[in-house]
Coordinates of C-alpha atoms in Angstrom, one line a residue:
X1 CA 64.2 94.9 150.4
X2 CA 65.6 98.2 149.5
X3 CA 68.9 99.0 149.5
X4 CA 70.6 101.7 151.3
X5 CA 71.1 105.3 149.7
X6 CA 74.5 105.6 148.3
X7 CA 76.2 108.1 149.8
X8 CA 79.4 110.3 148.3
X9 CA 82.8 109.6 150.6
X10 CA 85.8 111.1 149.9
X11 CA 88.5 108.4 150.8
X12 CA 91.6 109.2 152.1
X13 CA 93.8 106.9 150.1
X14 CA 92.5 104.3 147.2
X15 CA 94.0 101.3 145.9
X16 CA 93.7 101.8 142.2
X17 CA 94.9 99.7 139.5
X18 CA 94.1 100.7 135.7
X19 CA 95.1 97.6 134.5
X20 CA 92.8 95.5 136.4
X21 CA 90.0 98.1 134.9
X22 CA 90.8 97.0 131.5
X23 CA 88.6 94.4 129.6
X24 CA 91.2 91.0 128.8
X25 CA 89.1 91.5 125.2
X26 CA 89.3 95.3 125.1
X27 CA 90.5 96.2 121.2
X28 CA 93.2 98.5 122.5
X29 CA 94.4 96.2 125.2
X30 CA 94.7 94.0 121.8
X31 CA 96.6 96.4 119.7
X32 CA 98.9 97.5 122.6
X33 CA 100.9 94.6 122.0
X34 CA 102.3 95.5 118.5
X35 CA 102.7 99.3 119.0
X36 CA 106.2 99.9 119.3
X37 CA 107.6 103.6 119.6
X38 CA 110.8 103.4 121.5
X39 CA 112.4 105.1 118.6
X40 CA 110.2 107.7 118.2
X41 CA 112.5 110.1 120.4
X42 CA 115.2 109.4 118.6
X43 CA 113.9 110.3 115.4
X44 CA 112.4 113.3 116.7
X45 CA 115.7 114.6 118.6
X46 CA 117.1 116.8 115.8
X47 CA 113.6 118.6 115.3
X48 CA 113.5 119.9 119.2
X49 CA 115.2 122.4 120.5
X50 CA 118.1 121.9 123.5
X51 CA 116.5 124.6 125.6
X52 CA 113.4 126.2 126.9
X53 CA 110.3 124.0 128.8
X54 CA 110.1 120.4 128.2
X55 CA 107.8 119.6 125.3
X56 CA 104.7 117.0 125.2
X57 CA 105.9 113.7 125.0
X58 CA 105.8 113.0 121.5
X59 CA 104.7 108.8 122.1
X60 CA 101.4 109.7 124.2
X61 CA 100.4 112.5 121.2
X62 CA 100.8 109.5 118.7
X63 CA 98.7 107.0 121.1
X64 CA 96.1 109.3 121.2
X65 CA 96.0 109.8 117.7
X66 CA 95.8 106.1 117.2
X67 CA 93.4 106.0 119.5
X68 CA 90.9 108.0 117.6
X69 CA 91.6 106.8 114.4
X70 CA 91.3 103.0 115.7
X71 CA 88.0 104.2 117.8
X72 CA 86.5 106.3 114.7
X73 CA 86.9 109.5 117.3
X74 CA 87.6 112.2 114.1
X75 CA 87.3 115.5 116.8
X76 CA 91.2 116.1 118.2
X77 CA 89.1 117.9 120.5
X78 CA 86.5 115.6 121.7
X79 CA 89.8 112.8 121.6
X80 CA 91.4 115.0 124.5
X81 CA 88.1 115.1 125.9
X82 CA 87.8 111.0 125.9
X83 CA 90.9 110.3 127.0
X84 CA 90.4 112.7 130.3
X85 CA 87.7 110.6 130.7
X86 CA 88.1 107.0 129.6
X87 CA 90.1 103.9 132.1
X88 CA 91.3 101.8 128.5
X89 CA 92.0 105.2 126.8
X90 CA 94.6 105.9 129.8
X91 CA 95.8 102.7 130.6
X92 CA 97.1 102.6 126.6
X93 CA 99.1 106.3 126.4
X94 CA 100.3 105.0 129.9
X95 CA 98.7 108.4 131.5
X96 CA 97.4 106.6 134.8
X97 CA 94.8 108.1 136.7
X98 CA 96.8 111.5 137.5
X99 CA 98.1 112.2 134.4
X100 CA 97.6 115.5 132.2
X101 CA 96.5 115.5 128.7
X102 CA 97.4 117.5 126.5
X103 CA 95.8 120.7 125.0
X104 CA 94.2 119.8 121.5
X105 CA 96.3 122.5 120.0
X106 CA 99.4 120.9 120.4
X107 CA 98.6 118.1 117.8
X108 CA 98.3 121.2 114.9
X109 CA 101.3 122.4 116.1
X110 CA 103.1 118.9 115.9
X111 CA 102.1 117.9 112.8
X112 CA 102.4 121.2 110.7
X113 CA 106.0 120.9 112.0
X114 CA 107.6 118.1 113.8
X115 CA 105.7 115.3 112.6
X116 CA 106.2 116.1 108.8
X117 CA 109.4 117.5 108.8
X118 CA 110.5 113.8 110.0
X119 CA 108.1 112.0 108.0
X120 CA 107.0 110.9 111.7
X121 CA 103.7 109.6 110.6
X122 CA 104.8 107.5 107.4
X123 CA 107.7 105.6 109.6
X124 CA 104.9 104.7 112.1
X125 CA 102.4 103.1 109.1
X126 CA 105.8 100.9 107.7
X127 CA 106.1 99.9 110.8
X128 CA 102.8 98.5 111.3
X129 CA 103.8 96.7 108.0
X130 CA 106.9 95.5 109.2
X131 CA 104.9 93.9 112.0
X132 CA 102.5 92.7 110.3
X133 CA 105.4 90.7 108.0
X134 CA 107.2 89.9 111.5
X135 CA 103.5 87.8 112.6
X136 CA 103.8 85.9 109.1
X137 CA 99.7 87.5 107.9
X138 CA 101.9 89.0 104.7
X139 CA 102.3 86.7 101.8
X140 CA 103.5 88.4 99.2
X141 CA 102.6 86.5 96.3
X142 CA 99.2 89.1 95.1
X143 CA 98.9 92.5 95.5
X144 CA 95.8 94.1 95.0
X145 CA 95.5 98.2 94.2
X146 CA 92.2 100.5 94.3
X147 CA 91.4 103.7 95.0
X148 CA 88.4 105.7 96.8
X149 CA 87.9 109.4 96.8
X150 CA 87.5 111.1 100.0
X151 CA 85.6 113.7 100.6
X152 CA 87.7 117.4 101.4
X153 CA 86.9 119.8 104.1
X154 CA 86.0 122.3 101.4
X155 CA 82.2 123.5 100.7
X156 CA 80.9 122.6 97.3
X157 CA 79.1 125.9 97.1
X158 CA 81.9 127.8 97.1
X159 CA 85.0 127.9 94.3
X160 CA 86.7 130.1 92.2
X161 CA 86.7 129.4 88.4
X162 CA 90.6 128.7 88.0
X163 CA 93.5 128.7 90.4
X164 CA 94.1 132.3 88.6
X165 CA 91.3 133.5 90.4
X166 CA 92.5 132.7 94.3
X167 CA 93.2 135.5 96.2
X168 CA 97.3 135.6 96.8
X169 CA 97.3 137.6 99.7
X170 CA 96.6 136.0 103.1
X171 CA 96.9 132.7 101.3
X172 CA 96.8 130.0 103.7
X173 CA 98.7 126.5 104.2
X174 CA 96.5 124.4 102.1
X175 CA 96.7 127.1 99.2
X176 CA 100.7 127.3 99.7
X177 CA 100.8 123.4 99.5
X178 CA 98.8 123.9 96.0
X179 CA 101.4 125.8 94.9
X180 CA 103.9 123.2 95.8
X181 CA 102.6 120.2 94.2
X182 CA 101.7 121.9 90.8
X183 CA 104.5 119.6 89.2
X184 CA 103.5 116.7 91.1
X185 CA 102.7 113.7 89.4
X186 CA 100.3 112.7 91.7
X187 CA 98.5 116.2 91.7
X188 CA 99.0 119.6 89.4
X189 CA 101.0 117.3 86.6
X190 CA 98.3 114.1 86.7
X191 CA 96.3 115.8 84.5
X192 CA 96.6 118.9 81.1
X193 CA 92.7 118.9 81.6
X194 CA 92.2 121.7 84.0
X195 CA 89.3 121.5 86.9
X196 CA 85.5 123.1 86.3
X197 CA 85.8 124.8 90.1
X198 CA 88.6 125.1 92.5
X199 CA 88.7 125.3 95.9
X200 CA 89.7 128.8 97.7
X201 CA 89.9 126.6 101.2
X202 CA 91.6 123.7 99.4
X203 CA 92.8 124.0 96.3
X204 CA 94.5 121.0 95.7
X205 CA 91.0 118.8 96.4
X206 CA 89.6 117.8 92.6
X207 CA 86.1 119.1 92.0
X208 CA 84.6 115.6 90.7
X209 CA 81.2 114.1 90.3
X210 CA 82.9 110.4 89.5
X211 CA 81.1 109.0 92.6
X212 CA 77.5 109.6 91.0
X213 CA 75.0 112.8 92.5
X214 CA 76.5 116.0 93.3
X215 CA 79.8 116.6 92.7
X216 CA 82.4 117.8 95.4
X217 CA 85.6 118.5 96.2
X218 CA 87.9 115.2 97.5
X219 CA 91.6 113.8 97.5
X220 CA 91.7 110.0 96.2
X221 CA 93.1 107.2 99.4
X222 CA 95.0 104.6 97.1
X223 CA 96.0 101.4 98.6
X224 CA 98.3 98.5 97.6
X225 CA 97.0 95.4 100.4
X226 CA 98.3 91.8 100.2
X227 CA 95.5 89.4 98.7
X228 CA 96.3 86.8 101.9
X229 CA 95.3 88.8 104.7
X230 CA 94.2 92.2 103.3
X231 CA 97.2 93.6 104.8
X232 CA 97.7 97.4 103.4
X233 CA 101.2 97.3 102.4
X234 CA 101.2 100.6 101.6
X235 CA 99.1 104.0 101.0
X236 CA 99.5 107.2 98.6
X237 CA 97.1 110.3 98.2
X238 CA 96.6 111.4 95.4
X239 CA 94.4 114.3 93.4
X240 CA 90.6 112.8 92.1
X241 CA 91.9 111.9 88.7
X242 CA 92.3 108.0 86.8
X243 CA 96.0 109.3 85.8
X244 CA 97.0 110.0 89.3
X245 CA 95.7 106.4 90.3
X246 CA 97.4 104.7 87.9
X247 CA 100.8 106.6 88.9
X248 CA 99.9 105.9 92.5
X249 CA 100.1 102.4 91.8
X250 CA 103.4 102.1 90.1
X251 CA 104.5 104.6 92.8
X252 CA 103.7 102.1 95.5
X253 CA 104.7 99.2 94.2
X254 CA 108.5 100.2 93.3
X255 CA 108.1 101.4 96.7
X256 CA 107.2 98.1 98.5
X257 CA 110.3 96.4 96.6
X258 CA 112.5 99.0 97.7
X259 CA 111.5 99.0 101.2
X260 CA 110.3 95.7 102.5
X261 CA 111.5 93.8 99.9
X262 CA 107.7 92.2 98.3
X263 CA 107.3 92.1 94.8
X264 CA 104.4 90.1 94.0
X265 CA 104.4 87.4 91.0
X266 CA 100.5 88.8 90.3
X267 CA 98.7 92.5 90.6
X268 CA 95.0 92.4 90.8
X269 CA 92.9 95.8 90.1
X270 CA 90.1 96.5 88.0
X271 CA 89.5 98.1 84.5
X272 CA 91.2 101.4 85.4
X273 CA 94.5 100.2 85.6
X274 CA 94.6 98.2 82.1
X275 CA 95.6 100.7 79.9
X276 CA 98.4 99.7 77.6
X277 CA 101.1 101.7 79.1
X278 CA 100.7 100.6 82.8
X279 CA 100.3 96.6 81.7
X280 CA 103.3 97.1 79.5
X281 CA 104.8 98.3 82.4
X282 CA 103.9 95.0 84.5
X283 CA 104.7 92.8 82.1
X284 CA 107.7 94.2 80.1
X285 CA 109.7 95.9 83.0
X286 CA 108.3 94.7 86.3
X287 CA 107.8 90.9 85.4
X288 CA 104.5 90.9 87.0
X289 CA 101.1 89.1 85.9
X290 CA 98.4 91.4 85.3
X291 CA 94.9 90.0 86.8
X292 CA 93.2 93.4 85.3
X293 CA 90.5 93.5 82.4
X294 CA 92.0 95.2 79.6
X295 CA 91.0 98.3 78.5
X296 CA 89.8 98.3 75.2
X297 CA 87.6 100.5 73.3
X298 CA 88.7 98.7 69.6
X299 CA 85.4 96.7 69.4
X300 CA 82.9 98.4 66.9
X301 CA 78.9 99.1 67.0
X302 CA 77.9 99.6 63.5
X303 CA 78.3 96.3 62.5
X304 CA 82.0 96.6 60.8
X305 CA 84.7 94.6 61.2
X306 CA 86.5 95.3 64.5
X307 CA 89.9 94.9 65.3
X308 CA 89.4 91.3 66.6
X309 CA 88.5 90.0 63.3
X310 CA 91.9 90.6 61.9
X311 CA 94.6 87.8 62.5
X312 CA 98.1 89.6 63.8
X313 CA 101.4 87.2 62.1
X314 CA 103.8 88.0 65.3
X315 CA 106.7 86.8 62.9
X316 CA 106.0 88.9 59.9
X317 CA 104.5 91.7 62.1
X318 CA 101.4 92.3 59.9
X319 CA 98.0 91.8 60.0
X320 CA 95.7 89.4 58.1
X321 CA 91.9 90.6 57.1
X322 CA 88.9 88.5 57.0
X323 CA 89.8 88.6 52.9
X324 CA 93.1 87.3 53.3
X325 CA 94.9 90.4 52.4
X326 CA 97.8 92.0 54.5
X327 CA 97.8 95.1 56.4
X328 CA 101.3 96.3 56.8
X329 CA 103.2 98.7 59.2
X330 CA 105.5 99.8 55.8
X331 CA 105.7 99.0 52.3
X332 CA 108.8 100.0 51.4
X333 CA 112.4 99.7 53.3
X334 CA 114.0 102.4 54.8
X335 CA 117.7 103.7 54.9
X336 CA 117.5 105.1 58.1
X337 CA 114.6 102.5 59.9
X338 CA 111.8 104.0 61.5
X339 CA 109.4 103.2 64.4
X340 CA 106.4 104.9 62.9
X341 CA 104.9 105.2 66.8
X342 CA 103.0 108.1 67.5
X343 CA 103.1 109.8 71.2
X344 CA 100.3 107.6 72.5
X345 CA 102.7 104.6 71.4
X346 CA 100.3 103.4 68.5
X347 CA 101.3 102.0 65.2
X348 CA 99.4 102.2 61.9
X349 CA 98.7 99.3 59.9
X350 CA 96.9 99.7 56.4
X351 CA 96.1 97.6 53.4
X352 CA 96.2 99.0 49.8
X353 CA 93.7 100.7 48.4
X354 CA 94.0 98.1 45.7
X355 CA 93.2 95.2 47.8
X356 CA 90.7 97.0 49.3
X357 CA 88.5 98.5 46.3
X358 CA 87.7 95.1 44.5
X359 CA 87.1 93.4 48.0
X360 CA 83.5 91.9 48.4
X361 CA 83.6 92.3 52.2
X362 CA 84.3 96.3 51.3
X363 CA 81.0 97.2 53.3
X364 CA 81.5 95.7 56.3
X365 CA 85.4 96.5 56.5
X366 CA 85.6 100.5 55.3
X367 CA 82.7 101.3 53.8
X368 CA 83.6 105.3 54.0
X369 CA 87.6 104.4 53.5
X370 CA 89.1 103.7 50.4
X371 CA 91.5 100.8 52.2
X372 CA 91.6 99.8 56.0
X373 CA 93.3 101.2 58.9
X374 CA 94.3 99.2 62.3
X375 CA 96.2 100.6 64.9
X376 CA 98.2 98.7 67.6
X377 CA 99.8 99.6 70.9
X378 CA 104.0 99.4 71.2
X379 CA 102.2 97.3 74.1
X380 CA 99.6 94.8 72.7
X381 CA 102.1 91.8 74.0
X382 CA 101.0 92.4 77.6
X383 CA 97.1 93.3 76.5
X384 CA 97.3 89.9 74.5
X385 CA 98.8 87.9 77.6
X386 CA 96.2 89.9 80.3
X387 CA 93.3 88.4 78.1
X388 CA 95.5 84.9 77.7
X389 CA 95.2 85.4 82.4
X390 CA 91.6 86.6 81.7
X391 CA 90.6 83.0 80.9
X392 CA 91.9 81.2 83.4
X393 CA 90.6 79.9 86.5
X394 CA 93.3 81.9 88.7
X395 CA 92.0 84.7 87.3
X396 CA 88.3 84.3 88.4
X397 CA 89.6 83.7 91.8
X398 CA 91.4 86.9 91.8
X399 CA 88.2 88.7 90.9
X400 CA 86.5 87.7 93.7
X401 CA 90.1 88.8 96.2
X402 CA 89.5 91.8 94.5
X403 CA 86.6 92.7 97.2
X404 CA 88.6 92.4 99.8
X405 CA 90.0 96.0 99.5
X406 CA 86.7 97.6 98.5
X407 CA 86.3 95.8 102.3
X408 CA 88.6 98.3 103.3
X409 CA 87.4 101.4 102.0
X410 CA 83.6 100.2 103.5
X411 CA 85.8 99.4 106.8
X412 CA 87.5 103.2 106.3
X413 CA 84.4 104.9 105.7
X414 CA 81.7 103.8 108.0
X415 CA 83.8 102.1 110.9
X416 CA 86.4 104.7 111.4
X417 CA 84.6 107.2 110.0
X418 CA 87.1 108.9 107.6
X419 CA 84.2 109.9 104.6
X420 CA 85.4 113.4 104.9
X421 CA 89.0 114.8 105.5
X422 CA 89.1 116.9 108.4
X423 CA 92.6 118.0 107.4
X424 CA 93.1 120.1 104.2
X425 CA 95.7 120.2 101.5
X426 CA 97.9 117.3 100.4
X427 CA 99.8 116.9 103.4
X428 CA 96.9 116.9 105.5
X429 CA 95.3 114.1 103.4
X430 CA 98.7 112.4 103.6
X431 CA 98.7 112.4 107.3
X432 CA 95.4 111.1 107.5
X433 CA 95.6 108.5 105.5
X434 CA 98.4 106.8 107.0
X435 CA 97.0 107.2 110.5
X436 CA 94.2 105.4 109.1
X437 CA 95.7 102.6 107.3
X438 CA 98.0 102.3 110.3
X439 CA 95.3 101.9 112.0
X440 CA 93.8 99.1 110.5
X441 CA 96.8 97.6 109.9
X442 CA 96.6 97.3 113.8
X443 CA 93.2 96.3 114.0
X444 CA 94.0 93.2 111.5
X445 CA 96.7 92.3 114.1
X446 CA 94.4 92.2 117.0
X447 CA 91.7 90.2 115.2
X448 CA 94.5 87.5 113.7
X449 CA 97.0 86.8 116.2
X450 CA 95.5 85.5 119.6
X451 CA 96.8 87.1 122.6
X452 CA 99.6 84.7 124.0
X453 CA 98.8 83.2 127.3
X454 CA 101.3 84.3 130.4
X455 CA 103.9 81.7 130.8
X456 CA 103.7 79.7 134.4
X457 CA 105.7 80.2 136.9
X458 CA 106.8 77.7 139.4

């Protein structure tokens, strides 16, 4: 039998609840539990004016933001649009079924001015941390550290040959940024080796082809997550360059310490992070075991003797060849002693030319030398002890916890949907990726800790 035609009826009063409307297992009914911004107001206070019309409340503009970077909405515009329309979306900025939302403008406004003048948007990603810590998913025993490079809002068919070549006048807020970070370790001071295109949109963005294919312009998303949980304990942007990465890194984790008090006993990351410097810098001043492949380009092709066929005497500080002779630092004492490092913090050892000339293994040592040459890092004692890790079973367990935070970028990219930066310059990539990590930060609570059961009454 057929049933009746529905017909409209306008209803004088409804019994509505929102709350009812929302799923038990709906994600943000989920992540509702650990947002917390009852101080956002204060921390906002000095940054509003005492008079004129009452503003936006600043707490439903940063739900809605989490809402489309937890939903993978990347329009500010189509968010607005979603949350008009959406039951969950309302029940979680507390709008109920009357409530106004906001003009898409205002979040440009807010953040070019409010929300980074107070650093709004890096307190609310610590805090996510600080919850996560609070629910016991943060160990703090391994860190691991990558990088992925993100794709700018600039077009690659357009750039100007050197920053020399932007138009000053009319220069807009990316370009003004640019100018701001040019001493920047993380971005105009990473690198002496200057770009092959710069953006006139973005100038800060790295032209690089590193990915494979066609190059582009793109910021790099670094993250330092906890091995236990992939928790992201914290996030840096940085320019599309190794140097910046590796800076990131150390950036992050004095950082951790300093604020939540984690400083892990092991660092896991992959060949990019083992030059000397930065493993002398775990081992020597940071106490930390480095679970990263060394990165060594000593090993020879042409069927010499490489570096690894010499025997270093830690004692006498020398080395030993294959024809038992010695390689020295110096032959002769010094009045006033000497470090004889050089500004990549390498020292030369050499034999004699002597030892060398009537040697039979002469061809395979320095065939085109009169006497051998080695050179050794200020920091070969933590390269020595990362290959000592490199053969252990620990270490082959952190190589496979490793993935978890290329898990993370896959997570980044295709679930939430940040490939591209919608923002430009380097606070725009800033704000974005916190909002992200804070993000999934709060997705990773909402898929660990089960949602507590009411407690009886009666």
């Amino acid at each position: 039998m057929m049933g009746e035609r529905q017909v409209r009826q306008e209803a004088l009063f409804y019994g509505f609840s929102l709350e009812e409307h929302v799923p038990a297992d709906h994600l943000l009914r989920a992540i509702d539990r650990f947002v917390e911004l009852s101080d956002i107001r204060r921390q906002l206070e000095p940054f509003y004016s005492a008079i004129g019309r009452p503003s936006v409340d600043p707490e439903l503009m940063i739900r809605m933001l989490l809402i489309g970077y937890c939903c993978g909405i990347r329009s500010e515009r189509r968010l607005c649009e979603e949350v008009h329309l959406n039951l969950a979306y309302r029940w979680f900025c507390r709008l109920g079924l009357d409530g106004r939302v906001p003009d898409h403008s205002t979040f440009s406004k807010n953040r070019h001015g409010r929300f980074r003048d107070s650093d709004l948007l890096r307190r609310l990603f610590e805090a996510t941390v600080r919850c996560c810590m609070a629910e016991g998913i943060v160990g703090g025993e391994g860190f691991v550290v990558d990088a992925s490079m993100i794709r700018a809002d600039a077009s690659r068919q357009k750039g100007a040959a050197s920053a020399a070549d932007l138009n000053p006048e009319g220069a807009s807020r990316a370009v003004d940024e640019y100018l701001a970070v040019l001493d920047d370790a993380a971005f105009g001071a990473a690198t002496e080796v200057p770009p092959k295109f710069v953006s006139p949109t973005d100038p800060a963005a790295r032209w690089t082809a590193a990915a494979g294919g066609l190059a582009y312009y793109a910021y790099c998303d670094n993250y330092l997550i906890d091995v236990e949980h992939a928790v992201i304990v914290d996030v840096e942007a940085t320019t599309a360059v190794r140097q910046a990465e590796v800076g990131a890194a150390q950036t992050m984790l004095t950082r951790t310490a300093e604020t939540f008090g984690l400083w892990p006993e092991r660092l896991i990351a992959d060949t990019g992070y083992g030059s000397a410097a930065m493993l002398g810098w775990l081992v020597d001043e940071q106490g930390i075991e480095p679970h990263i492949p060394v990165f060594d380009k000593s090993q020879r092709t042409d069927g010499t003797f490489s570096r690894i066929d010499f025997t270093y005497d830690n004692e006498r500080d020398l080395y030993i060849c294959p024809g038992w002779k010695e390689l020295l630092h110096y032959r002769r004492q010094f009045a006033q002693p000497r470090l004889g490092v050089d500004a990549e913090g390498l020292m030369r050892y050499r034999a004699t030319k002597h030892d060398c000339g009537g040697c039979a293994l002469k061809p395979r040592c320095c065939p085109k030398h009169p006497a051998r040459k080695l050179l050794r890092s200020i920091h070969e004692g933590a390269r020595d002890m990362a290959r000592d890790i490199a053969k252990t079973e620990e270490y082959a367990v952190s190589r496979r916890q490793r993935k978890k935070v290329e898990m993370l970028f896959a997570h980044l990219k295709r679930i939430l949907g940040l490939s591209r930066l919608r923002l430009r310059g380097p606070n725009g990539a800033r704000d974005e990726f916190h909002l992200a990590a804070a993000a999934q930060n709060l997705r990773k609570l909402a898929k660990l800790i089960p949602v507590r059961a009411p407690a009886p009454t009666g």
